[in-house]
Amino acid sequence: MKLFINGEEMIVPDNVTNVEKLLDYFNLNNKAGIVERNQVIVDRSLHAEESVTNEDRIEIVHFVGGG
Amino acid sequence: MKERYSRQILFSPIGEKGQQKLSEKHVLLIGAGALGTSNAEMLARAGVGKITVVDRDYVEWSNLQRQQLFTERDAVERIPKAVAAAHRLREINSEINISGEIMDVSVQEIEELVEGVDIMIDATDNFETRMLLNDASQKYKVPWVYGACTGSYGLSYTIVPGQTPCFSCLLGAVPMGGETCDTVGIISPAVQIVAAYQAAEALKLLVEDYKSLRRNLFYFDIWQNQQSTIKVEKLKKDDCPSCGQASTYPNLDPVNLSRTAVLCGRDTVQIRPANKKKRNLDELSDRLQAVEGGKVEGNTFLLNLTIEGRRLVAFQDGRVLIHGTKDISEAKTLYNRYIGG
């Protein structure tokens, strides 16, 4: 499946069917962050229910502590 | 208005009026590390009337790669960052009021520091202090500008009480661990981008040009050549304990704060005694001189004990840094062994 993640085209396995699985795929599920799918923020409690489909535009931003 | 600000006054969104406003404002900078020193220098040069810089640490060699107000001499002499930063800022602009506070910011400190302040800039290295800033911002209605970076990545967001979501709304729960300067390093350009966004937002707030505020969460990776923004307004929660209708400011409750912290970018644990009294460094020095195999050095602000392959640094305000370990229990053992509760 082809996705645009933070503006970059990426191919992810077809078993990455929702936002939770996508974050798992990038090893980001234990980080505090915000996910936007096609310019709409996905509620944190709904990551497992929000489907990811071919050519979706996904923004993933995670918070860091350094400074 | 003075020649030194002429180019900034020519910039029409600031102008003479904006410059006058800047000269009447007070900025509180929490942290004098990479983000803190960069922000402080920009705001001092811009002519902000009063700048308070607060930091708990002292200058080390590993800071010099990116912390722009410090020199080799500051590192050799282990000058507290708040002191070294204030000294350099006064050299840069002697016409403004600069205050450097050697202090670990917790509930009591933030409640005192925030008084009379127009905005706060986040230059901390941890989430706990940011949550403290967040709740103080909401309670006292003072805007703050979040900024953070690790590696080549960074992000920033401006929080205006009563208007934007607060940091707690954005973050959900405070993350445990995660990337730090310790694990992934940090490059100076990433720092400077975050600081530039923070300082620009600070200037807009200080000249009261609220309509020009960014309003989006900005993030980038300067090495991967990525940058983007997310609109986050809809993350504002009516039932948020920090900014909602029935706010309780949980992050200003000392029960929710730890007494020890592993410092970012360092193999170091800080211990803060619950009993807040001034430590007598002369007395401690006399005591430690007698420790076999130990080496004691110090200056007016702190005392350094090297022993067992570790280094313990005691500050006047009671805090002790234990270098050479990330293990809190080992740090506590060393603390109890040489410093005592």
CSV table of C-alpha atoms in Angstrom, one decimal:
chain,number,residue,atom,x,y,z
A,1,MET,CA,0.0,0.0,0.0
A,2,LYS,CA,1.3,3.5,-0.8
A,3,LEU,CA,1.0,6.2,1.8
A,4,PHE,CA,2.3,9.8,2.0
A,5,ILE,CA,3.8,10.1,5.4
A,6,ASN,CA,4.9,13.6,6.5
A,7,GLY,CA,4.9,14.4,2.8
A,8,GLU,CA,7.0,11.5,1.7
A,9,GLU,CA,5.8,8.6,-0.4
A,10,MET,CA,6.2,5.3,1.4
A,11,ILE,CA,5.2,1.7,0.8
A,12,VAL,CA,3.9,-0.1,3.9
A,13,PRO,CA,2.8,-3.8,4.1
A,14,ASP,CA,-0.9,-4.5,3.3
A,15,ASN,CA,-1.5,-5.8,6.8
A,16,VAL,CA,-1.1,-2.2,8.2
A,17,THR,CA,-4.8,-1.6,8.0
A,18,ASN,CA,-5.4,1.1,10.7
A,19,VAL,CA,-3.6,3.9,12.5
A,20,GLU,CA,-2.6,1.8,15.5
A,21,LYS,CA,-0.9,-0.8,13.3
A,22,LEU,CA,0.8,2.0,11.3
A,23,LEU,CA,2.2,3.4,14.6
A,24,ASP,CA,3.3,-0.1,15.5
A,25,TYR,CA,5.0,-0.5,12.2
A,26,PHE,CA,7.0,2.6,12.8
A,27,ASN,CA,7.6,1.6,16.4
A,28,LEU,CA,5.9,4.9,17.6
A,29,ASN,CA,3.0,3.5,19.7
A,30,ASN,CA,4.7,4.1,23.0
A,31,LYS,CA,5.4,7.8,22.2
A,32,ALA,CA,3.2,10.8,22.9
A,33,GLY,CA,2.1,12.1,19.5
A,34,ILE,CA,-0.6,13.3,17.2
A,35,VAL,CA,-1.8,11.6,14.0
A,36,GLU,CA,-3.5,13.4,11.2
A,37,ARG,CA,-5.2,11.4,8.3
A,38,ASN,CA,-6.1,13.4,5.2
A,39,GLN,CA,-5.9,16.6,7.2
A,40,VAL,CA,-8.2,15.4,10.1
A,41,ILE,CA,-6.7,14.6,13.5
A,42,VAL,CA,-7.5,11.1,14.6
A,43,ASP,CA,-8.8,10.9,18.2
A,44,ARG,CA,-6.2,9.0,20.3
A,45,SER,CA,-8.9,6.5,21.5
A,46,LEU,CA,-9.8,5.7,18.0
A,47,HIS,CA,-6.5,4.7,16.5
A,48,ALA,CA,-7.4,1.1,16.2
A,49,GLU,CA,-10.7,1.9,14.5
A,50,GLU,CA,-9.4,4.5,12.0
A,51,SER,CA,-8.6,2.7,8.7
A,52,VAL,CA,-5.6,3.4,6.6
A,53,THR,CA,-6.1,3.1,2.9
A,54,ASN,CA,-4.0,3.4,-0.3
A,55,GLU,CA,-2.8,7.0,-1.1
A,56,ASP,CA,-3.8,8.4,2.3
A,57,ARG,CA,-1.9,11.4,3.5
A,58,ILE,CA,-0.7,10.8,7.0
A,59,GLU,CA,1.1,13.3,9.3
A,60,ILE,CA,2.7,11.8,12.4
A,61,VAL,CA,4.1,14.2,15.0
A,62,HIS,CA,5.6,13.0,18.2
A,63,PHE,CA,6.6,15.1,21.3
A,64,VAL,CA,10.1,15.0,22.5
A,65,GLY,CA,11.6,16.4,25.7
A,66,GLY,CA,15.0,17.7,24.8
A,67,GLY,CA,15.9,21.3,24.7
B,1,MET,CA,13.8,55.2,19.4
B,2,LYS,CA,17.4,54.2,19.7
B,3,GLU,CA,19.8,53.4,16.9
B,4,ARG,CA,20.4,49.9,18.1
B,5,TYR,CA,16.8,48.8,17.4
B,6,SER,CA,16.5,50.8,14.2
B,7,ARG,CA,16.3,47.8,11.8
B,8,GLN,CA,13.7,46.1,14.0
B,9,ILE,CA,11.6,49.3,14.2
B,10,LEU,CA,11.7,49.5,10.4
B,11,PHE,CA,10.0,46.2,10.3
B,12,SER,CA,6.4,47.5,10.2
B,13,PRO,CA,4.6,44.8,12.4
B,14,ILE,CA,6.9,46.0,15.3
B,15,GLY,CA,7.6,49.7,14.6
B,16,GLU,CA,8.1,52.4,17.3
B,17,LYS,CA,5.0,51.3,19.2
B,18,GLY,CA,6.1,47.6,19.2
B,19,GLN,CA,9.6,48.5,20.3
B,20,GLN,CA,8.1,50.6,23.2
B,21,LYS,CA,6.0,47.6,24.2
B,22,LEU,CA,9.0,45.2,24.1
B,23,SER,CA,10.9,47.5,26.5
B,24,GLU,CA,8.0,47.3,29.0
B,25,LYS,CA,7.7,43.5,29.0
B,26,HIS,CA,9.0,40.7,31.2
B,27,VAL,CA,9.9,37.3,29.7
B,28,LEU,CA,10.6,34.2,31.9
B,29,LEU,CA,12.9,31.7,30.3
B,30,ILE,CA,12.8,28.3,32.0
B,31,GLY,CA,16.1,26.6,31.2
B,32,ALA,CA,19.4,28.0,30.0
B,33,GLY,CA,20.5,25.1,27.8
B,34,ALA,CA,20.5,25.1,24.0
B,35,LEU,CA,17.0,26.5,23.5
B,36,GLY,CA,17.3,28.8,26.5
B,37,THR,CA,20.6,30.5,25.4
B,38,SER,CA,19.4,31.0,21.8
B,39,ASN,CA,16.1,32.5,22.8
B,40,ALA,CA,17.7,34.6,25.5
B,41,GLU,CA,20.2,36.1,23.1
B,42,MET,CA,17.5,37.0,20.5
B,43,LEU,CA,15.2,38.6,23.0
B,44,ALA,CA,18.0,40.5,24.8
B,45,ARG,CA,19.2,41.9,21.4
B,46,ALA,CA,15.6,42.7,20.6
B,47,GLY,CA,15.3,44.9,23.7
B,48,VAL,CA,12.8,43.0,25.9
B,49,GLY,CA,12.7,45.1,29.0
B,50,LYS,CA,13.2,42.3,31.5
B,51,ILE,CA,14.5,38.8,31.0
B,52,THR,CA,14.6,36.2,33.8
B,53,VAL,CA,16.7,33.1,33.0
B,54,VAL,CA,16.3,30.1,35.4
B,55,ASP,CA,18.5,27.0,35.3
B,56,ARG,CA,19.5,24.3,37.8
B,57,ASP,CA,22.7,23.1,36.1
B,58,TYR,CA,26.2,24.4,35.4
B,59,VAL,CA,28.2,24.6,32.2
B,60,GLU,CA,30.1,21.5,30.9
B,61,TRP,CA,32.2,20.9,27.8
B,62,SER,CA,29.5,18.9,26.2
B,63,ASN,CA,27.3,22.1,26.2
B,64,LEU,CA,29.6,24.2,24.1
B,65,GLN,CA,28.7,22.6,20.8
B,66,ARG,CA,25.3,24.3,20.9
B,67,GLN,CA,24.7,26.5,23.9
B,68,GLN,CA,25.7,29.8,22.5
B,69,LEU,CA,26.1,32.0,25.5
B,70,PHE,CA,28.8,29.9,27.1
B,71,THR,CA,32.6,29.8,26.7
B,72,GLU,CA,35.4,27.3,27.5
B,73,ARG,CA,36.1,29.3,30.6
B,74,ASP,CA,32.6,28.8,31.9
B,75,ALA,CA,33.0,25.0,31.4
B,76,VAL,CA,36.4,24.9,33.1
B,77,GLU,CA,35.1,26.8,36.1
B,78,ARG,CA,31.8,25.0,36.1
B,79,ILE,CA,29.9,28.2,36.3
B,80,PRO,CA,26.1,27.8,36.9
B,81,LYS,CA,24.3,28.3,33.6
B,82,ALA,CA,22.0,31.0,34.9
B,83,VAL,CA,25.0,33.0,36.1
B,84,ALA,CA,27.1,32.5,32.9
B,85,ALA,CA,24.1,33.3,30.7
B,86,ALA,CA,23.1,36.5,32.6
B,87,HIS,CA,26.7,37.6,32.5
B,88,ARG,CA,26.9,37.3,28.7
B,89,LEU,CA,23.5,38.8,28.2
B,90,ARG,CA,24.5,41.9,30.1
B,91,GLU,CA,27.5,42.2,27.8
B,92,ILE,CA,25.2,42.0,24.8
B,93,ASN,CA,22.6,44.5,26.1
B,94,SER,CA,23.4,46.6,29.2
B,95,GLU,CA,20.2,48.7,28.8
B,96,ILE,CA,17.8,46.0,29.8
B,97,ASN,CA,17.2,44.2,33.1
B,98,ILE,CA,18.5,40.6,33.2
B,99,SER,CA,18.2,38.2,36.1
B,100,GLY,CA,19.8,34.8,36.4
B,101,GLU,CA,18.4,32.4,38.9
B,102,ILE,CA,20.2,29.2,39.9
B,103,MET,CA,17.1,27.1,40.7
B,104,ASP,CA,15.4,23.9,40.1
B,105,VAL,CA,11.8,24.9,39.1
B,106,SER,CA,9.1,23.1,41.0
B,107,VAL,CA,5.7,24.2,42.2
B,108,GLN,CA,6.7,26.8,44.7
B,109,GLU,CA,9.3,28.3,42.4
B,110,ILE,CA,7.1,28.6,39.4
B,111,GLU,CA,4.3,30.2,41.4
B,112,GLU,CA,6.8,32.8,42.5
B,113,LEU,CA,8.6,33.2,39.2
B,114,VAL,CA,5.4,33.7,37.1
B,115,GLU,CA,4.3,36.8,39.0
B,116,GLY,CA,4.4,39.9,36.8
B,117,VAL,CA,5.6,38.0,33.8
B,118,ASP,CA,4.1,38.6,30.4
B,119,ILE,CA,5.1,35.3,28.7
B,120,MET,CA,7.1,32.2,29.5
B,121,ILE,CA,9.4,30.4,27.1
B,122,ASP,CA,10.0,26.7,27.5
B,123,ALA,CA,13.6,25.8,27.3
B,124,THR,CA,13.4,22.8,29.6
B,125,ASP,CA,14.7,19.3,28.9
B,126,ASN,CA,11.9,17.3,30.4
B,127,PHE,CA,8.1,16.8,30.3
B,128,GLU,CA,7.5,17.2,34.1
B,129,THR,CA,8.7,20.8,34.1
B,130,ARG,CA,6.7,21.5,31.0
B,131,MET,CA,3.5,20.3,32.7
B,132,LEU,CA,4.3,22.5,35.6
B,133,LEU,CA,4.7,25.5,33.2
B,134,ASN,CA,1.5,24.5,31.5
B,135,ASP,CA,-0.6,24.6,34.7
B,136,ALA,CA,1.0,27.8,35.9
B,137,SER,CA,0.3,29.3,32.5
B,138,GLN,CA,-3.4,28.4,32.8
B,139,LYS,CA,-3.7,29.4,36.5
B,140,TYR,CA,-2.1,32.8,36.1
B,141,LYS,CA,-3.2,33.4,32.4
B,142,VAL,CA,0.3,33.8,31.1
B,143,PRO,CA,1.0,32.4,27.5
B,144,TRP,CA,3.9,30.1,27.0
B,145,VAL,CA,5.8,28.8,23.9
B,146,TYR,CA,6.6,25.1,23.9
B,147,GLY,CA,9.8,24.1,22.1
B,148,ALA,CA,11.7,20.8,22.0
B,149,CYS,CA,14.3,19.0,19.9
B,150,THR,CA,16.3,15.8,19.7
B,151,GLY,CA,18.7,14.7,16.9
B,152,SER,CA,17.7,16.7,13.8
B,153,TYR,CA,14.0,16.9,14.8
B,154,GLY,CA,12.1,19.6,16.6
B,155,LEU,CA,8.7,21.1,17.2
B,156,SER,CA,7.0,24.1,18.7
B,157,TYR,CA,3.6,25.3,19.7
B,158,THR,CA,2.2,28.5,21.3
B,159,ILE,CA,-0.2,28.0,24.2
B,160,VAL,CA,-2.5,31.0,24.9
B,161,PRO,CA,-4.8,30.4,28.0
B,162,GLY,CA,-8.5,30.6,27.1
B,163,GLN,CA,-7.8,30.4,23.4
B,164,THR,CA,-5.7,27.4,22.4
B,165,PRO,CA,-5.6,23.8,23.6
B,166,CYS,CA,-3.1,23.5,26.5
B,167,PHE,CA,0.0,21.2,26.5
B,168,SER,CA,-2.0,18.6,28.5
B,169,CYS,CA,-4.7,18.5,25.8
B,170,LEU,CA,-2.0,17.9,23.1
B,171,LEU,CA,0.0,15.4,24.9
B,172,GLY,CA,-2.6,13.1,26.5
B,173,ALA,CA,-0.6,11.5,29.2
B,174,VAL,CA,3.0,12.4,30.1
B,175,PRO,CA,5.2,10.0,28.2
B,176,MET,CA,7.6,7.7,30.2
B,177,GLY,CA,11.1,7.9,28.9
B,178,GLY,CA,11.4,8.4,25.2
B,179,GLU,CA,14.1,10.0,23.1
B,180,THR,CA,16.4,12.4,24.8
B,181,CYS,CA,19.7,14.2,23.9
B,182,ASP,CA,21.2,11.3,25.8
B,183,THR,CA,20.1,8.6,23.4
B,184,VAL,CA,20.0,10.3,20.0
B,185,GLY,CA,22.1,13.4,20.4
B,186,ILE,CA,21.3,16.8,19.1
B,187,ILE,CA,22.6,19.1,16.3
B,188,SER,CA,22.7,22.8,16.7
B,189,PRO,CA,20.7,23.7,13.5
B,190,ALA,CA,17.7,21.8,15.0
B,191,VAL,CA,18.0,23.9,18.2
B,192,GLN,CA,18.2,27.1,16.2
B,193,ILE,CA,15.1,26.4,14.2
B,194,VAL,CA,13.0,25.7,17.3
B,195,ALA,CA,14.4,28.7,19.0
B,196,ALA,CA,13.7,30.9,16.0
B,197,TYR,CA,10.1,29.8,16.0
B,198,GLN,CA,9.8,30.4,19.7
B,199,ALA,CA,11.4,33.8,19.7
B,200,ALA,CA,9.2,34.9,16.7
B,201,GLU,CA,6.1,33.9,18.6
B,202,ALA,CA,7.4,35.6,21.7
B,203,LEU,CA,7.9,38.8,19.8
B,204,LYS,CA,4.3,38.6,18.4
B,205,LEU,CA,2.9,38.1,21.9
B,206,LEU,CA,5.1,40.9,23.4
B,207,VAL,CA,4.1,43.5,20.7
B,208,GLU,CA,0.5,42.3,21.1
B,209,ASP,CA,0.1,41.3,17.5
B,210,TYR,CA,-2.1,38.3,18.4
B,211,LYS,CA,-3.6,37.8,14.9
B,212,SER,CA,-0.1,36.9,13.6
B,213,LEU,CA,0.4,34.0,16.0
B,214,ARG,CA,1.1,30.7,14.3
B,215,ARG,CA,-1.8,28.8,15.8
B,216,ASN,CA,-0.5,25.5,14.4
B,217,LEU,CA,1.8,22.9,15.8
B,218,PHE,CA,5.0,23.2,13.8
B,219,TYR,CA,7.5,20.3,13.4
B,220,PHE,CA,10.5,19.4,11.2
B,221,ASP,CA,13.4,17.2,10.6
B,222,ILE,CA,16.3,19.3,9.2
B,223,TRP,CA,18.3,16.2,8.2
B,224,GLN,CA,15.4,14.3,6.5
B,225,ASN,CA,14.4,17.6,4.8
B,226,GLN,CA,10.8,17.4,6.2
B,227,GLN,CA,8.6,20.1,7.7
B,228,SER,CA,5.0,20.4,8.3
B,229,THR,CA,2.2,21.8,10.5
B,230,ILE,CA,-0.9,20.4,12.1
B,231,LYS,CA,-4.0,22.3,13.1
B,232,VAL,CA,-4.6,21.2,16.7
B,233,GLU,CA,-7.5,23.5,17.8
B,234,LYS,CA,-9.9,20.5,18.0
B,235,LEU,CA,-7.8,18.8,20.6
B,236,LYS,CA,-8.9,21.3,23.2
B,237,LYS,CA,-10.8,19.4,25.8
B,238,ASP,CA,-13.6,21.0,27.9
B,239,ASP,CA,-12.9,18.5,30.7
B,240,CYS,CA,-9.1,19.0,30.7
B,241,PRO,CA,-8.0,19.2,34.3
B,242,SER,CA,-5.5,21.9,33.4
B,243,CYS,CA,-7.4,24.2,31.0
B,244,GLY,CA,-11.0,22.9,31.1
B,245,GLN,CA,-14.1,24.5,32.8
B,246,ALA,CA,-13.4,22.9,36.2
B,247,SER,CA,-9.6,23.1,36.2
B,248,THR,CA,-7.8,21.7,39.2
B,249,TYR,CA,-4.2,22.3,37.9
B,250,PRO,CA,-3.0,18.8,38.9
B,251,ASN,CA,0.6,19.6,37.8
B,252,LEU,CA,0.8,22.2,40.5
B,253,ASP,CA,0.1,19.6,43.2
B,254,PRO,CA,3.5,18.6,44.8
B,255,VAL,CA,2.1,15.1,45.3
B,256,ASN,CA,2.3,14.6,41.5
B,257,LEU,CA,6.0,15.6,41.3
B,258,SER,CA,9.1,13.5,41.7
B,259,ARG,CA,12.0,14.3,43.9
B,260,THR,CA,14.6,12.8,41.6
B,261,ALA,CA,15.3,13.3,37.9
B,262,VAL,CA,17.6,11.9,35.3
B,263,LEU,CA,19.0,14.9,33.4
B,264,CYS,CA,18.8,15.1,29.7
B,265,GLY,CA,22.0,14.6,27.7
B,266,ARG,CA,23.9,13.5,30.8
B,267,ASP,CA,24.7,10.4,32.7
B,268,THR,CA,23.4,12.1,35.7
B,269,VAL,CA,20.8,11.9,38.4
B,270,GLN,CA,19.6,14.9,40.4
B,271,ILE,CA,18.3,14.6,43.9
B,272,ARG,CA,16.2,17.3,45.5
B,273,PRO,CA,15.7,16.9,49.2
B,274,ALA,CA,12.1,17.4,50.3
B,275,ASN,CA,13.3,19.6,53.1
B,276,LYS,CA,14.0,22.9,51.4
B,277,LYS,CA,16.8,24.6,53.3
B,278,LYS,CA,20.0,26.3,52.2
B,279,ARG,CA,23.0,23.9,52.3
B,280,ASN,CA,26.1,25.1,54.1
B,281,LEU,CA,28.8,24.3,51.5
B,282,ASP,CA,31.7,25.2,53.8
B,283,GLU,CA,30.5,22.7,56.4
B,284,LEU,CA,29.9,20.1,53.8
B,285,SER,CA,33.4,20.7,52.3
B,286,ASP,CA,35.0,20.2,55.7
B,287,ARG,CA,33.2,17.0,56.2
B,288,LEU,CA,34.0,15.7,52.7
B,289,GLN,CA,37.7,16.6,53.0
B,290,ALA,CA,37.9,13.8,55.5
B,291,VAL,CA,36.6,11.1,53.1
B,292,GLU,CA,39.3,8.7,52.2
B,293,GLY,CA,39.9,8.4,48.4
B,294,GLY,CA,37.8,11.4,47.6
B,295,LYS,CA,38.7,14.7,45.9
B,296,VAL,CA,36.9,17.9,46.9
B,297,GLU,CA,36.8,21.0,44.8
B,298,GLY,CA,34.4,24.0,44.8
B,299,ASN,CA,33.5,27.5,44.0
B,300,THR,CA,31.0,30.0,45.5
B,301,PHE,CA,28.1,28.3,44.1
B,302,LEU,CA,28.7,24.5,44.3
B,303,LEU,CA,30.9,21.8,45.8
B,304,ASN,CA,32.3,18.9,43.7
B,305,LEU,CA,33.3,15.5,45.2
B,306,THR,CA,34.9,12.9,43.0
B,307,ILE,CA,34.8,9.4,44.5
B,308,GLU,CA,34.2,5.7,43.5
B,309,GLY,CA,34.4,6.7,39.9
B,310,ARG,CA,31.4,9.0,40.4
B,311,ARG,CA,31.1,12.8,40.8
B,312,LEU,CA,28.7,14.4,43.3
B,313,VAL,CA,28.0,18.1,42.9
B,314,ALA,CA,26.1,19.8,45.8
B,315,PHE,CA,24.4,23.2,45.3
B,316,GLN,CA,23.5,25.8,47.9
B,317,ASP,CA,19.8,25.2,47.4
B,318,GLY,CA,20.1,21.6,48.6
B,319,ARG,CA,20.2,19.8,45.3
B,320,VAL,CA,22.9,17.3,44.5
B,321,LEU,CA,23.8,16.0,41.0
B,322,ILE,CA,25.3,12.5,40.8
B,323,HIS,CA,27.3,12.1,37.6
B,324,GLY,CA,28.3,8.8,36.1
B,325,THR,CA,25.0,7.0,36.7
B,326,LYS,CA,21.4,6.9,35.4
B,327,ASP,CA,20.4,4.6,38.2
B,328,ILE,CA,18.3,6.5,40.7
B,329,SER,CA,18.7,4.0,43.5
B,330,GLU,CA,22.5,4.0,43.1
B,331,ALA,CA,22.4,7.8,43.1
B,332,LYS,CA,20.4,7.8,46.3
B,333,THR,CA,22.9,5.4,47.9
B,334,LEU,CA,25.8,7.7,47.0
B,335,TYR,CA,23.8,10.7,48.2
B,336,ASN,CA,23.0,9.1,51.5
B,337,ARG,CA,26.5,7.9,51.8
B,338,TYR,CA,28.4,11.2,51.3
B,339,ILE,CA,25.9,14.0,51.6
B,340,GLY,CA,23.2,12.7,53.9
B,341,GLY,CA,19.5,13.6,53.8
